[in-house]
Amino acid sequence: MKLAICGLGHIGGSLAEALNGHVELAVFDRDPISRSAAAAAGLRVVDSEAELVRFDVVIYAVPTGAVLSSVKALLDNRRATGVEAPLVVVDLASVKSGVVIPISELVRSDASVSYLSLHPMAGREGSGFGSRDPHVLDDAIWAEVDTSTQYGSDLVIAVLALLSRQLRACFLPLSVELHDQSVAQVSHLPHLIALALVRQLHQSDHLPVVELLAAGSFKGATRVAATDPDRILDLCWPNRVALKAALADLSALLMEVEGNLSEEEEVSLYRWIRSSQLAGQKRDDPNPTSIIWRGDVSEVKGYLDQIRNSGRRIIETSNEGGYVVLHTI
Amino acid sequence: MKLAICGLGHIGGSLAEALNGHVELAVFDRDPISRSAAAAAGLRVVDSEAELVRFDVVIYAVPTGAVLSSVKALLDNRRATGVEAPLVVVDLASVKSGVVIPISELVRSDASVSYLSLHPMAGREGSGFGSRDPHVLDDAIWAEVDTSTQYGSDLVIAVLALLSRQLRACFLPLSVELHDQSVAQVSHLPHLIALALVRQLHQSDHLPVVELLAAGSFKGATRVAATDPDRILDLCWPNRVALKAALADLSALLMEVEGNLSEEEEVSLYRWIRSSQLAGQKRDDPNPTSIIWRGDVSEVKGYLDQIRNSGRRIIETSNEGGYVVLHTI
């Protein structure tokens, strides 16, 4: 399997370094400085996007707004050069609406092309190839978004097995809508809150006093405010519909708190704190080292065999809320 | 100097362990189990609150709602037993309105009593003596709230010098109002946001999918949601007026974001992200290892001598926004 990674930012660079030596790998970035840095780091670099047509698997780790045009260029080039070998296209976009449906339509016209839409729920502040970390993706949950295209080819299974084996990836299958709503709530909204808290701090009449008093709770909540602004924009703008809904939900909860703070007695506030915490205690379930798959286990038998071959052991299979959960060690 | 710490929760327990061996120290807690645990940890324990009258310095690390009655009991006992030796009362309350003015009035009638109102901006989740950590207060900023009582006695300076020497405490003097407004913004509000985010997660129709997707930004923002609920209540309820104002400010900023997400083009959102971040870049100033004091340096000459005697070196004295900032190494 010849695998190419297109896009050498934080995620693409980290993934390339983690997979290097474990698969026949090459990388590409439109920025020649990133390509030089990748070559200096010991990665095999291709110097033209057109060369990606020669690979079995192409993983796009480019900004959300650039995914569709990049994939379209690859498929056009494939047609122009008459390549007919099986191909797996993988996008790692942070927001899936605007990406998955158009790419699925492009792919559907060519039976030899499979399309995986993945999103590793990991990464840190920083951007560019220089911020890569080969371990930042270790043990991550990977959203695996339904592309409604042909699925389960040997090559697709080989890609998933590679990620499972090298990065201990856990795949969580879900729809475009559920993915985008979920990341709005648990990733994009916390970024905007972090920025709002920093902005609020700065608007105080009493800087630097207020900022000197900021302790752990503030620092934890605002850590991601330092993320590259282009990256925050790339998360939030394409997902603005879901993000506005998540923001409205949070605002309603903050109004609940405001109501509790306005009562005569503290009992309502206490109940609100306590019931929020009891909700939070469920967060350790289900076991986050599980591999989760939609539908019936028999449908993914080839995948299960690959998992077993990769050395992981499936200790239990259960069905939780329509999902097959494979507890593995 | 004989020093007692009353209240062996997370802060009182941590402070006791950090100071043990560096001052003639005893501790007290109304809970006999905490007293036994403290004795087992090698602390000298007094078995009755009445015995606190025999100490030169009594530091109250009790819940905010219990500070005033505890100090009143000490002063009543002092009067009843005819003790006239100099005394420094120290409260470590998290919220100062409702504490500082009534205690200042109690203290003002006895010229031999000084009153310091401090608040170390540190601590972690967890509660009770078992959660203590002798290093959790290291290098912290300590809010030093104006009590409008006599000030600068040798005993007061000795207390500040002890904390400066053993914990590298940096004192930040400020008014009751500014303290309570500031902690509402940089501590209490982030706690409520953490709880709201956890609550929002739980209200999702798609648990456990959504929680499996939660990555670093969500975990950072919600880390403090697991704090003991009594402790969160003790932070938020006494400070509800300032907290409601901070909540209203944040809600207005979130409305700004909502407006930016509703625009035709992404440029407003980008500008908002960028300008929030530029605000945040000021957060490293002034040097957080500074000791900060209100008023003229000559007024705190005795304190400065103590600092020098403690082995720290004052490398620069500047005046920033009405505060004397002593840059020390």
Coordinates of C-alpha atoms in Angstrom, one line a residue, chain B residues 140-320:
Chain B
A140 CA 1.0 32.0 44.2
I141 CA -0.4 35.5 44.0
W142 CA -2.1 36.3 47.3
A143 CA -4.8 38.9 47.1
E144 CA -4.3 41.2 50.2
V145 CA -7.6 42.9 50.7
D146 CA -7.7 46.3 52.4
T147 CA -9.1 45.9 55.9
S148 CA -8.9 49.6 56.8
T149 CA -7.4 48.6 60.2
Q150 CA -4.1 49.4 61.7
Y151 CA -1.4 47.9 59.6
G152 CA 2.3 47.4 59.5
S153 CA 2.9 46.1 63.0
D154 CA 5.9 43.9 63.4
L155 CA 3.7 40.9 63.8
V156 CA 1.8 41.6 60.5
I157 CA 5.1 42.0 58.7
A158 CA 6.4 38.8 60.2
V159 CA 3.3 36.9 58.9
L160 CA 3.8 38.4 55.4
A161 CA 7.5 37.7 55.5
L162 CA 6.9 34.1 56.5
L163 CA 4.5 33.5 53.6
S164 CA 6.9 35.3 51.3
R165 CA 9.9 33.2 52.4
Q166 CA 8.3 29.8 52.7
L167 CA 5.8 29.9 49.8
R168 CA 7.3 32.7 47.7
A169 CA 4.0 34.4 48.1
C170 CA 3.4 37.6 46.0
F171 CA 1.0 40.0 47.6
L172 CA -1.4 42.0 45.5
P173 CA -3.2 44.6 47.5
L174 CA -6.8 45.5 46.5
S175 CA -10.1 46.6 47.7
V176 CA -13.0 44.3 48.8
E177 CA -15.0 45.3 45.7
L178 CA -12.2 44.8 43.2
H179 CA -11.3 41.4 44.8
D180 CA -14.8 40.1 44.6
Q181 CA -15.4 41.4 41.1
S182 CA -12.1 40.0 39.9
V183 CA -12.5 36.5 41.4
A184 CA -16.1 36.4 40.0
Q185 CA -14.6 36.9 36.6
V186 CA -11.4 34.7 36.7
S187 CA -12.5 32.0 39.1
H188 CA -16.2 31.7 39.9
L189 CA -17.4 32.3 36.3
P190 CA -15.1 29.6 34.8
H191 CA -16.5 27.2 37.4
L192 CA -20.1 27.8 36.3
I193 CA -19.1 27.6 32.7
A194 CA -17.4 24.3 33.3
L195 CA -20.6 23.0 34.9
A196 CA -22.8 24.4 32.1
L197 CA -20.7 22.6 29.5
V198 CA -20.9 19.3 31.3
R199 CA -24.6 19.8 31.8
Q200 CA -25.1 20.7 28.1
L201 CA -23.1 17.5 27.1
H202 CA -25.4 15.4 29.3
Q203 CA -28.5 16.9 27.7
S204 CA -27.4 15.8 24.3
D205 CA -29.7 13.2 22.6
H206 CA -26.5 11.5 21.4
L207 CA -24.6 10.4 24.4
P208 CA -22.2 8.6 24.5
V209 CA -21.1 9.7 21.0
V210 CA -20.7 13.4 21.9
E211 CA -18.7 12.8 25.0
L212 CA -16.3 10.4 23.2
L213 CA -15.5 13.2 20.8
A214 CA -14.6 15.7 23.6
A215 CA -11.0 16.6 23.1
G216 CA -8.5 18.9 24.9
S217 CA -10.5 22.2 24.7
F218 CA -13.5 20.6 26.4
K219 CA -11.5 18.8 29.0
G220 CA -9.5 22.0 29.8
A221 CA -12.7 24.0 30.2
T222 CA -14.5 21.4 32.3
R223 CA -11.7 20.2 34.6
V224 CA -12.9 22.2 37.6
A225 CA -16.5 20.9 37.1
A226 CA -15.5 18.0 39.4
T227 CA -14.7 20.4 42.4
D228 CA -16.6 19.6 45.6
P229 CA -20.1 21.1 45.2
D230 CA -20.0 22.6 48.7
R231 CA -16.8 24.4 47.7
I232 CA -18.3 25.7 44.4
L233 CA -21.3 26.9 46.4
D234 CA -19.0 28.6 48.9
L235 CA -17.3 30.4 46.1
C236 CA -20.4 31.4 44.1
W237 CA -23.3 32.1 46.4
P238 CA -21.6 34.7 48.7
N239 CA -20.3 36.4 45.5
R240 CA -23.6 36.2 43.6
V241 CA -23.9 40.0 42.9
A242 CA -20.5 40.3 41.3
L243 CA -20.9 36.9 39.6
K244 CA -24.2 37.9 38.0
A245 CA -22.4 41.0 36.6
A246 CA -19.6 38.9 35.2
L247 CA -22.1 36.5 33.7
A248 CA -23.9 39.3 32.0
D249 CA -20.6 40.6 30.5
L250 CA -19.8 37.2 29.2
S251 CA -23.2 36.7 27.7
A252 CA -22.9 40.0 25.9
L253 CA -19.6 38.8 24.4
L254 CA -21.2 35.5 23.4
M255 CA -23.9 37.6 21.6
E256 CA -21.1 39.4 19.7
V257 CA -19.8 36.0 18.5
E258 CA -23.3 34.9 17.6
G259 CA -23.6 38.1 15.5
N260 CA -20.3 37.3 13.8
L261 CA -21.4 33.8 13.0
S262 CA -24.5 35.2 11.4
E263 CA -22.8 37.4 8.9
E264 CA -22.4 36.7 5.2
E265 CA -18.6 36.8 5.3
E266 CA -16.1 35.4 7.8
V267 CA -14.1 38.6 8.2
S268 CA -15.9 39.8 11.3
L269 CA -15.4 36.5 13.1
Y270 CA -11.8 36.5 12.2
R271 CA -11.3 40.0 13.5
W272 CA -13.1 39.1 16.7
I273 CA -10.8 36.0 17.2
R274 CA -7.7 38.0 16.4
S275 CA -8.5 41.0 18.6
S276 CA -9.4 38.6 21.5
Q277 CA -6.0 36.9 21.2
L278 CA -4.1 40.2 21.0
A279 CA -5.8 41.1 24.3
G280 CA -4.6 37.8 25.7
Q281 CA -1.0 38.4 24.8
K282 CA -0.8 41.1 27.5
R283 CA -1.3 38.4 30.1
D284 CA 2.3 37.9 30.9
D285 CA 2.7 41.5 32.1
P286 CA 3.6 42.6 34.8
N287 CA 6.0 40.0 35.9
P288 CA 4.0 37.6 38.1
T289 CA 7.1 37.0 40.3
S290 CA 6.8 40.6 41.4
I291 CA 5.7 41.7 44.9
I292 CA 3.1 44.3 44.5
W293 CA 2.1 46.8 47.2
R294 CA -0.2 49.8 47.3
G295 CA 1.1 53.3 48.0
D296 CA 4.6 54.6 48.5
V297 CA 7.5 52.3 48.9
S298 CA 8.6 54.2 52.1
E299 CA 5.3 53.2 53.7
V300 CA 6.2 49.6 53.6
K301 CA 9.9 50.0 54.5
G302 CA 9.7 47.4 57.3
Y303 CA 8.1 45.0 55.0
L304 CA 10.9 45.6 52.4
D305 CA 13.5 45.0 55.0
Q306 CA 11.9 41.7 55.9
I307 CA 11.8 40.7 52.2
R308 CA 15.5 41.5 51.9
N309 CA 16.2 39.6 55.1
S310 CA 14.4 36.6 53.6
G311 CA 17.0 36.3 50.9
R312 CA 15.1 37.8 48.0
R313 CA 16.6 40.6 46.1
I314 CA 14.6 43.6 44.9
I315 CA 15.9 44.3 41.5
E316 CA 13.6 47.1 40.4
T317 CA 10.8 49.2 41.9
S318 CA 8.3 50.7 39.5
N319 CA 4.9 52.3 39.8
E320 CA 2.2 50.8 37.6

